[in-house]
Coordinates of C-alpha atoms in Angstrom, one line a residue:
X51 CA 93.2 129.9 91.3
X52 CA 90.5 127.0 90.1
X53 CA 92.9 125.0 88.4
X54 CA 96.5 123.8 87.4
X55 CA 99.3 126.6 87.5
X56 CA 101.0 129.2 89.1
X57 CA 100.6 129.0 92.5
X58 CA 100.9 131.9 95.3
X59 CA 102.2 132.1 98.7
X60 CA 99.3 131.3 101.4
X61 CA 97.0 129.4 98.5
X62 CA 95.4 126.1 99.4
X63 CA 93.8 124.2 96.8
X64 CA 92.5 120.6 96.2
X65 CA 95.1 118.1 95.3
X66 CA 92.2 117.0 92.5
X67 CA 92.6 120.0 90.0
X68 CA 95.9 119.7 89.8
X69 CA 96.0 116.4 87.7
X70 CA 97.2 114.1 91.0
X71 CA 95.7 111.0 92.2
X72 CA 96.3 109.2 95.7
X73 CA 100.1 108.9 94.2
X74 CA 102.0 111.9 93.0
X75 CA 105.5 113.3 92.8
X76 CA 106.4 116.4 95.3
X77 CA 109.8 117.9 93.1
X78 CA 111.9 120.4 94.6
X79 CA 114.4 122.4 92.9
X80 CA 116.6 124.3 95.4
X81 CA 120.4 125.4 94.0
X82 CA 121.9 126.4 97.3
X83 CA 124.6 124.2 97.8
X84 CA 124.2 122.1 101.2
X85 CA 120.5 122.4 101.8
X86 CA 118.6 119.4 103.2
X87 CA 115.4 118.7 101.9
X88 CA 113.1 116.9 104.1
X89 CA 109.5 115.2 104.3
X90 CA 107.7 115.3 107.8
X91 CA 104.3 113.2 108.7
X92 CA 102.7 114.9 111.1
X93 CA 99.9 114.2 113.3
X94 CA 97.5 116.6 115.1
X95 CA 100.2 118.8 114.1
X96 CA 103.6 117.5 115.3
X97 CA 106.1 114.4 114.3
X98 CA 104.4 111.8 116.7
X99 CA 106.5 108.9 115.3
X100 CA 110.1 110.4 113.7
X101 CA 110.0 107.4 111.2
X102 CA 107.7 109.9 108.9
X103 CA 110.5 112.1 109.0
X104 CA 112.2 111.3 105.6
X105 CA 115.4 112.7 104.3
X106 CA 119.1 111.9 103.3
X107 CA 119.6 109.9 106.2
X108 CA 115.8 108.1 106.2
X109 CA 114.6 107.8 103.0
X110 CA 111.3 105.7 103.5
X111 CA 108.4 105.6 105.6
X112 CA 107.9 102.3 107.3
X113 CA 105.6 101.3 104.5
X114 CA 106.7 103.3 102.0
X115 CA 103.9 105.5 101.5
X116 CA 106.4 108.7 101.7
X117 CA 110.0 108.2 100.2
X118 CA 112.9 110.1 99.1
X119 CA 113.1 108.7 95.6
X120 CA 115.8 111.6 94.1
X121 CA 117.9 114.4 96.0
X122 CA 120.3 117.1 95.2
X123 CA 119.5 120.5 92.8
X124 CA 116.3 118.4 92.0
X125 CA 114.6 116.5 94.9
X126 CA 111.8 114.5 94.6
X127 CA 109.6 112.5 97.1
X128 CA 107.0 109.6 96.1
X129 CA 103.8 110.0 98.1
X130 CA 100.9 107.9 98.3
X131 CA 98.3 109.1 99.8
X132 CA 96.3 106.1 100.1
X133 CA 99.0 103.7 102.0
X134 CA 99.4 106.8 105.1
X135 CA 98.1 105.6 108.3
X136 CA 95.0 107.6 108.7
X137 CA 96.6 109.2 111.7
X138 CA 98.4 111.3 109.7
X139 CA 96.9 114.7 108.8
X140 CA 99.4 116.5 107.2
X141 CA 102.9 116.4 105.4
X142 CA 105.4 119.3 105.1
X143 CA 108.0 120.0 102.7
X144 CA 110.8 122.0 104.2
X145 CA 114.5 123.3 103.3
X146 CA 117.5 123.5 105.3
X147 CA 120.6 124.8 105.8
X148 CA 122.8 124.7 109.0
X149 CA 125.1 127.8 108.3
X150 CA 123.4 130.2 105.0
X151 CA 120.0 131.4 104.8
X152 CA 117.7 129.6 102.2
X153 CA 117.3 132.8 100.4
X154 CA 121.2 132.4 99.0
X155 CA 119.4 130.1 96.7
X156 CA 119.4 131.4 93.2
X157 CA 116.3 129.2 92.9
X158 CA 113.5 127.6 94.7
X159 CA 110.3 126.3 93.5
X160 CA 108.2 123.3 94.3
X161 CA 105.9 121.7 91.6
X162 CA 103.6 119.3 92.2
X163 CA 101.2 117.9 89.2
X164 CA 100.4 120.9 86.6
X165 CA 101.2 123.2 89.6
X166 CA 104.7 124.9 90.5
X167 CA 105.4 127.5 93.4
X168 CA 108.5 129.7 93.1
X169 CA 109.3 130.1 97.0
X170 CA 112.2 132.3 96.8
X171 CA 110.4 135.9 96.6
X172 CA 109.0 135.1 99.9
X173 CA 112.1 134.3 101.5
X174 CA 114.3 136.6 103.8
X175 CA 116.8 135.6 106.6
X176 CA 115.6 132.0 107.1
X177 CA 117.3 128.8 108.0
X178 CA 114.5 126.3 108.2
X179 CA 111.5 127.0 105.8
X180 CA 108.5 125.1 105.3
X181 CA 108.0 125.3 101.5
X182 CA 104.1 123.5 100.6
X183 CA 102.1 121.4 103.0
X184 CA 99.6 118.7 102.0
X185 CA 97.0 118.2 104.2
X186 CA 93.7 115.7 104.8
X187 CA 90.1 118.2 104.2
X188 CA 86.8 116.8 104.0
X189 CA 86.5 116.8 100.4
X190 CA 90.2 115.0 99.8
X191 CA 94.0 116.1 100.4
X192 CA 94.6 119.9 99.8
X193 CA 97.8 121.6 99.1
X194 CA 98.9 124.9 101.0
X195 CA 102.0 126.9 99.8
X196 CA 103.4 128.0 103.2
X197 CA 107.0 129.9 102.5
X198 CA 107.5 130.7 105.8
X199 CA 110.4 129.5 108.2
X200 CA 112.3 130.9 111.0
X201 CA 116.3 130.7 112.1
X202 CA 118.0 127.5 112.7
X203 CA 118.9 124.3 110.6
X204 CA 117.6 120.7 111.1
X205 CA 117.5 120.1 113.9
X206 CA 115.6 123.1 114.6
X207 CA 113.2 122.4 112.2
X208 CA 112.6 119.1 114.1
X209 CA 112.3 120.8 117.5
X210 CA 109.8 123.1 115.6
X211 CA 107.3 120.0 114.7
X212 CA 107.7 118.4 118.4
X213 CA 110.6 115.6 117.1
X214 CA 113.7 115.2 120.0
X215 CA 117.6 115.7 118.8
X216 CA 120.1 113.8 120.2
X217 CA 122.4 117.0 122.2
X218 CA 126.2 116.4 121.4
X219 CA 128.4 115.3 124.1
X220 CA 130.4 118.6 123.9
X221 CA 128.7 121.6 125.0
X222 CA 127.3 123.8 122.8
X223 CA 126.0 127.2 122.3
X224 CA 122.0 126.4 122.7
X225 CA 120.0 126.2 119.3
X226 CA 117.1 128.5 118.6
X227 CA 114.0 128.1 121.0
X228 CA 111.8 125.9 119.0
X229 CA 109.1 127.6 117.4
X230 CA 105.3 126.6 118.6
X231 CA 103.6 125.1 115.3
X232 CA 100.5 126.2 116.4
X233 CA 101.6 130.4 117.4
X234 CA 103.4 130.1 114.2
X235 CA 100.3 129.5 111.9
X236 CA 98.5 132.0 114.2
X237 CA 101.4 134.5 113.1
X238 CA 101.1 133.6 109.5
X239 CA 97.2 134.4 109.4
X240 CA 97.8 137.4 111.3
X241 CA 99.8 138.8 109.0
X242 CA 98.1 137.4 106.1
X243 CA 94.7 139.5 107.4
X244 CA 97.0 142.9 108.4
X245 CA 98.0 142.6 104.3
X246 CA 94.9 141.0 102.2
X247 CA 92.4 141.5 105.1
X248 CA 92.6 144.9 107.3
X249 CA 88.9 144.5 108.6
X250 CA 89.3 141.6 110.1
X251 CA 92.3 142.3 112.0
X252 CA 90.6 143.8 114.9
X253 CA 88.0 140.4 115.1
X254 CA 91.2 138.4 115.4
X255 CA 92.2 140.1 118.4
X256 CA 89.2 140.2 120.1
X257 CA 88.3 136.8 119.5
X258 CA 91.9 136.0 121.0
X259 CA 90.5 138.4 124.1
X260 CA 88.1 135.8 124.5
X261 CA 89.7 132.5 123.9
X262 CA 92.4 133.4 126.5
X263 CA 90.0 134.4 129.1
X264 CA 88.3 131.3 129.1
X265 CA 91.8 129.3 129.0
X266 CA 91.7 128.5 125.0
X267 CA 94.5 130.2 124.1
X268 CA 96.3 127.2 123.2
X269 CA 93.1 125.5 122.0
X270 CA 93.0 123.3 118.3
X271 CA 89.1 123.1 116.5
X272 CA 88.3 122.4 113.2
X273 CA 85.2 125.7 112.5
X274 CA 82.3 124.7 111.2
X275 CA 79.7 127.7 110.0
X276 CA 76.0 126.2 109.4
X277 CA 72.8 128.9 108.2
X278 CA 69.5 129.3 108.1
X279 CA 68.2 130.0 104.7
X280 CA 64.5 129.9 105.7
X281 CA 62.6 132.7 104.0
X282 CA 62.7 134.8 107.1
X283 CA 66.0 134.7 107.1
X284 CA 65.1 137.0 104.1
X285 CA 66.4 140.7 105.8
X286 CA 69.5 139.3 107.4
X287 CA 70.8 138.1 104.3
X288 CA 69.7 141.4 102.6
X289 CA 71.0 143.6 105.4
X290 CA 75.4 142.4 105.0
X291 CA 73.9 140.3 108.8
X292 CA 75.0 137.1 107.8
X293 CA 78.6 137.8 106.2
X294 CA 79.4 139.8 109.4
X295 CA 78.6 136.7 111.2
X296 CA 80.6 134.9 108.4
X297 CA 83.8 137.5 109.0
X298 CA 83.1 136.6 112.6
X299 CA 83.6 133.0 112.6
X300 CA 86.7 133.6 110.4
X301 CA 88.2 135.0 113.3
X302 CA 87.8 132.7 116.0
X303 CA 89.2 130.2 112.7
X304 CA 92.3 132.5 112.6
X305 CA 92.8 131.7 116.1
X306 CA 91.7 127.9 116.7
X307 CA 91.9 126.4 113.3
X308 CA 95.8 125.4 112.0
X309 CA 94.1 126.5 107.9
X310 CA 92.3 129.5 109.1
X311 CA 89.4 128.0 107.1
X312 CA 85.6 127.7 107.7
X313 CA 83.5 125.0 106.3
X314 CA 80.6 126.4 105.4
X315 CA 76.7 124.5 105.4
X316 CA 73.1 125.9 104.6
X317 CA 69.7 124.6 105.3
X318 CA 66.7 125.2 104.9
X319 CA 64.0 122.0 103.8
X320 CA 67.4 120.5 102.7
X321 CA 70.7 120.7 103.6
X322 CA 73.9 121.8 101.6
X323 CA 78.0 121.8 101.3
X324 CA 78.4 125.7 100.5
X325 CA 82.2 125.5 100.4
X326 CA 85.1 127.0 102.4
X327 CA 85.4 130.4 103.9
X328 CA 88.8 131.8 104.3
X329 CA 91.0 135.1 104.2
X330 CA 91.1 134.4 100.5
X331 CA 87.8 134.5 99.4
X332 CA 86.0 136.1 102.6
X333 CA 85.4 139.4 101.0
X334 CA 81.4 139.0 99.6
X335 CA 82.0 135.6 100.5
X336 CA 77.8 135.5 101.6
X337 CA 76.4 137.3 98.6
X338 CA 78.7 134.6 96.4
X339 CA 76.6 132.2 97.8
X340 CA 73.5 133.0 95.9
X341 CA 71.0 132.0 98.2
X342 CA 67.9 130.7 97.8
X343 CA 65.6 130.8 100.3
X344 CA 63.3 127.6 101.3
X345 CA 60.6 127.1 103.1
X346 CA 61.1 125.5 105.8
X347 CA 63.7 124.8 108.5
X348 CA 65.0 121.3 109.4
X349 CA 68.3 120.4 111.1
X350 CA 68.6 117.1 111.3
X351 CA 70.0 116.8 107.5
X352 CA 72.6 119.4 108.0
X353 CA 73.6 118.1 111.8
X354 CA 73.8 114.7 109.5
X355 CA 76.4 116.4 106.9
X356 CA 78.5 118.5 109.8
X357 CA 79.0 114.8 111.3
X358 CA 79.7 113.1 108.1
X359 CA 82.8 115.3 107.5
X360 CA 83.9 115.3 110.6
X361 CA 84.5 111.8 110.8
X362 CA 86.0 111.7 107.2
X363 CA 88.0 114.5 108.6
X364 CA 88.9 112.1 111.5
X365 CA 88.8 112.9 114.9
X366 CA 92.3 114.0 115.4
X367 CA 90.9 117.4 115.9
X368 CA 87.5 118.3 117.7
X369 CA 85.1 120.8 116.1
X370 CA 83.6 123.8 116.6
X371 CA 80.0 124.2 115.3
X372 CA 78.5 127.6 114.9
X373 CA 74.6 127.1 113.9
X374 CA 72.7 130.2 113.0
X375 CA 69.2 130.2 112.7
X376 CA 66.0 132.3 113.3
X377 CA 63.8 129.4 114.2
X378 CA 62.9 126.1 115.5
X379 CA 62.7 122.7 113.5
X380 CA 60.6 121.0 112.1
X381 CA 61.9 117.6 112.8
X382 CA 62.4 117.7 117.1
X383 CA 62.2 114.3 117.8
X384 CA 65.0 113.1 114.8
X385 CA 67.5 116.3 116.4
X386 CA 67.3 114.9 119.8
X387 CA 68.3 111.5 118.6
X388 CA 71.3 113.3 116.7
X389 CA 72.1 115.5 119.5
X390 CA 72.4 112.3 121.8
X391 CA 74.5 110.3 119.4
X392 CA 76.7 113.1 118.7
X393 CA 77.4 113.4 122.2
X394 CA 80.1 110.9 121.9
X395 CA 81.7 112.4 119.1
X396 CA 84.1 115.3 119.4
X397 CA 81.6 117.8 118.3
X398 CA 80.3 120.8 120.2
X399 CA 77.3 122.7 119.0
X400 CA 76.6 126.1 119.7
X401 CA 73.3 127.3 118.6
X402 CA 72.8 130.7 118.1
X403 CA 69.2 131.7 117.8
X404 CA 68.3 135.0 116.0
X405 CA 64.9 136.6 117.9
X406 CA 62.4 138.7 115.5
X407 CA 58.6 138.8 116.4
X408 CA 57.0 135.8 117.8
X409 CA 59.6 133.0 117.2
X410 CA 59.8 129.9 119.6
X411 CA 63.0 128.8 120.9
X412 CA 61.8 126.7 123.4
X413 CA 63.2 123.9 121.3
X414 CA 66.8 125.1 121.5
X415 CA 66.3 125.9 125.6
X416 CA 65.4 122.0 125.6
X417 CA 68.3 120.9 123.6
X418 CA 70.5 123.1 125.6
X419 CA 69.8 121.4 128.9
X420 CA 69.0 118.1 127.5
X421 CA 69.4 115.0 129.7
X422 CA 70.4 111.5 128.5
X423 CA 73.8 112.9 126.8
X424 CA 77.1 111.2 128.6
X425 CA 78.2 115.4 128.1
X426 CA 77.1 118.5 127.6
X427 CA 77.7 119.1 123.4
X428 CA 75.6 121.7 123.0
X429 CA 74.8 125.7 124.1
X430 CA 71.9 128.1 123.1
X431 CA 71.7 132.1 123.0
X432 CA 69.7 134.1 120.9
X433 CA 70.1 137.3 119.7
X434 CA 67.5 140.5 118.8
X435 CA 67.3 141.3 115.5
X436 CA 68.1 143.0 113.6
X437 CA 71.5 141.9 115.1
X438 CA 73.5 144.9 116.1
X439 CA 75.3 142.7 118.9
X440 CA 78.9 144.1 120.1
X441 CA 82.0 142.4 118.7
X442 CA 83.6 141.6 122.1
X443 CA 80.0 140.6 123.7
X444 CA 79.1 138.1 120.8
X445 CA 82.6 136.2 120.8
X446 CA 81.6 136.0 124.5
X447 CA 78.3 134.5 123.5
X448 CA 80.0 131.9 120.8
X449 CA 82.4 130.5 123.1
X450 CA 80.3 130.4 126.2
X451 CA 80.7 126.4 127.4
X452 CA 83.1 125.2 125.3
X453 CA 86.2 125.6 128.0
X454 CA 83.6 123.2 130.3
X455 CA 82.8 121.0 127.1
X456 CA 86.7 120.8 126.7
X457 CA 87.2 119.5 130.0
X458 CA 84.5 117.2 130.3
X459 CA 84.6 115.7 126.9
X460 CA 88.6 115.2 127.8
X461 CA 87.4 113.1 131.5
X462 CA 85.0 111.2 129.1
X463 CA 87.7 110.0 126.2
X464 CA 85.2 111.8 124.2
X465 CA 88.4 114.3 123.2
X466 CA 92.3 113.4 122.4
X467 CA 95.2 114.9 124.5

């Protein structure tokens, strides 16, 4: 969907088409009789300061930017987008009930702006269910209709987003294990990729292989996917290449990325915003793009752009940079100043250099192991073409480092947690 609507289960799509500004109106309309409605702030992904948890019995953020201005069979929540500490990355709308499933409703739908999402034909045997989720993106907030929940009531759902409950004095029979945020969103794309997505659902699991060997099962990055569209980049374009490399990338988002999403950059002379790659809209996603080839190869002005959203994306997460290219720049001097600056940033860069004839990527070997940098942001491999590298062996390849870069960024402040 491109604009105002209908919206489906697992869609994500800019708060701007659907006639919102930086203050809108979240309405739910839920007819089970004793469901809670709530509102949680969430920060890298769990409820670092309960007062953004707003409901019956806390109404109002501290400064007002969420509140509960109406509740019952039609609940609605004020939310301005503008006033939220910029620590906050993300707000969820969730149902409740302590005793009946949230599919006894005879209806559930959310509506936000021109946009409404009727929840219940995605609901089965849940307690707690988290119904949209808006969430900070480079190019503004995004909505995501979620419909997905697990068993337990309130205070599960707190548990679930990191938030402590006061135990009762009496004992009681223990509540559900709280459900990992992160494994849950992992489930979600899963499943979303064994229904939409078949293809992919093997690169999910091997990229998983991977990440655990190296001790990133439980790691959090933001994917970033920048390509060369130099004219001899002409055959790898031509030849499906470059969207296996795209599919590939998806994968490892599947597995480190909460949205499953890839930001997508090309450059050639000049750099461009190409849009976001997800399960949605992977299928052909490259040959979408249109391509045109240039003449040249620079990356300083799309090293400039990756950094420029990142920090707009703040630096709550780190990212992942995946930089595909089948020659060296133009511009040497200008990269190593970027490279060095973006040392301090949580940014790690791995360069991946496609090998055909004569190229020279004795640039890249520099960069790899270049000094002056307070860490290591950056690793180089290249590939033969035309590529024909093994699934397994190339997930290898694109997270070679980063465990080490995790670490040492982490001793240096460089990364949070």
């Amino acid at each position: 969907m491109t604009g105002p609507g209908v919206l489906q289960a697992g869609q994500r799509v800019p708060l701007s088409t659907l006639g919102v500004g930086q203050r809108l109106s979240v309405d739910i309309h839920c007819t089970l009789d004793g469901a809670d409605i709530a509102a949680f702030g969430l920060q890298g992904g769990r409820l670092a300061d309960d007062r953004y948890m707003v409901f019956f019995n806390q109404p109002r953020s501290p400064e007002g930017a969420l509140e509960l201005v109406r509740q019952g069979v039609d609940t609605s929540f004020g939310v301005d987008l503008a006033a939220l500490p910029p620590a906050l990355t993300e707000i969820y709308f969730t149902a409740t009930h302590d005793t009946l499933p949230i599919a006894g409703a005879g209806a559930l739908s959310v509506k936000v702006g021109d946009a409404s999402f009727d929840v219940k034909p995605h609901l089965k045997a849940e307690k707690a269910v988290m119904l949209v989720r808006l969430y900070r993106h480079a190019d503004g907030w995004r909505l995501a209709t979620v419909a997905q929940g697990f068993n337990g009531g309130l205070d599960a759902l707190v548990r679930h987003f990191g938030g402590e409950v006061e135990e009762a004095v009496t004992p009681t029979p223990s509540p559900p294990a709280a459900v990992n945020l992160r494994k849950e969103r992992q489930r979600v794309l899963l499943e979303k990729a064994e229904r939409e997505q078949p293809q992919l659902v093997s690169l999910i699991k091997t990229a998983t292989v991977s990440l655990e060997k190296r001790g990133l099962a439980d790691a959090r990055y933001r994917v970033k996917l920048v390509l060369d569209i130099s004219g001899s980049m002409a055959r790898e374009y031509r030849s499906g290449a470059v969207q296996a490399l795209a599919e590939r990338a998806l994968a490892l988002a599947a597995r480190l990325d909460d949205d499953g999403e890839v930001e997508v950059y090309l450059f050639g002379v000049k750099a461009h915003r190409s849009g976001t790659l997800s399960l949605d809209n992977v299928s052909g996603f490259v040959d979408r793009l249109k391509v045109k080839l240039e003449g040249g190869t620079h990356y300083s002005p799309v090293m400039k752009l990756v950094r420029e959203d990142a920090a707009k994306e703040g630096h709550d997460l780190p990212c992942l940079v995946l930089f595909i290219t089948d020659g060296g720049t133009s511009n040497p001097a200008v990269v190593v100043r970027q490279m060095t600056d973006a040392a301090h940033e949580p940014i790690f860069w791995k360069f991946m250099g496609i090998e055909e004839g004569r190229v020279n990527f004795d640039f890249l070997e520099k960069l790899d192991d270049l000094p002056g940098r307070v860490v290591d942001n950056a690793d180089f491999f290249r590939v033969p073409a035309p590529i024909r590298i093994a699934d397994a062996e190339l997930f290898e390849l694109l997270l070679n480092e980063l465990d080490s870069w995790q670490r040492d960024a982490r001793a240096a402040g460089i990364l949070r947690g």
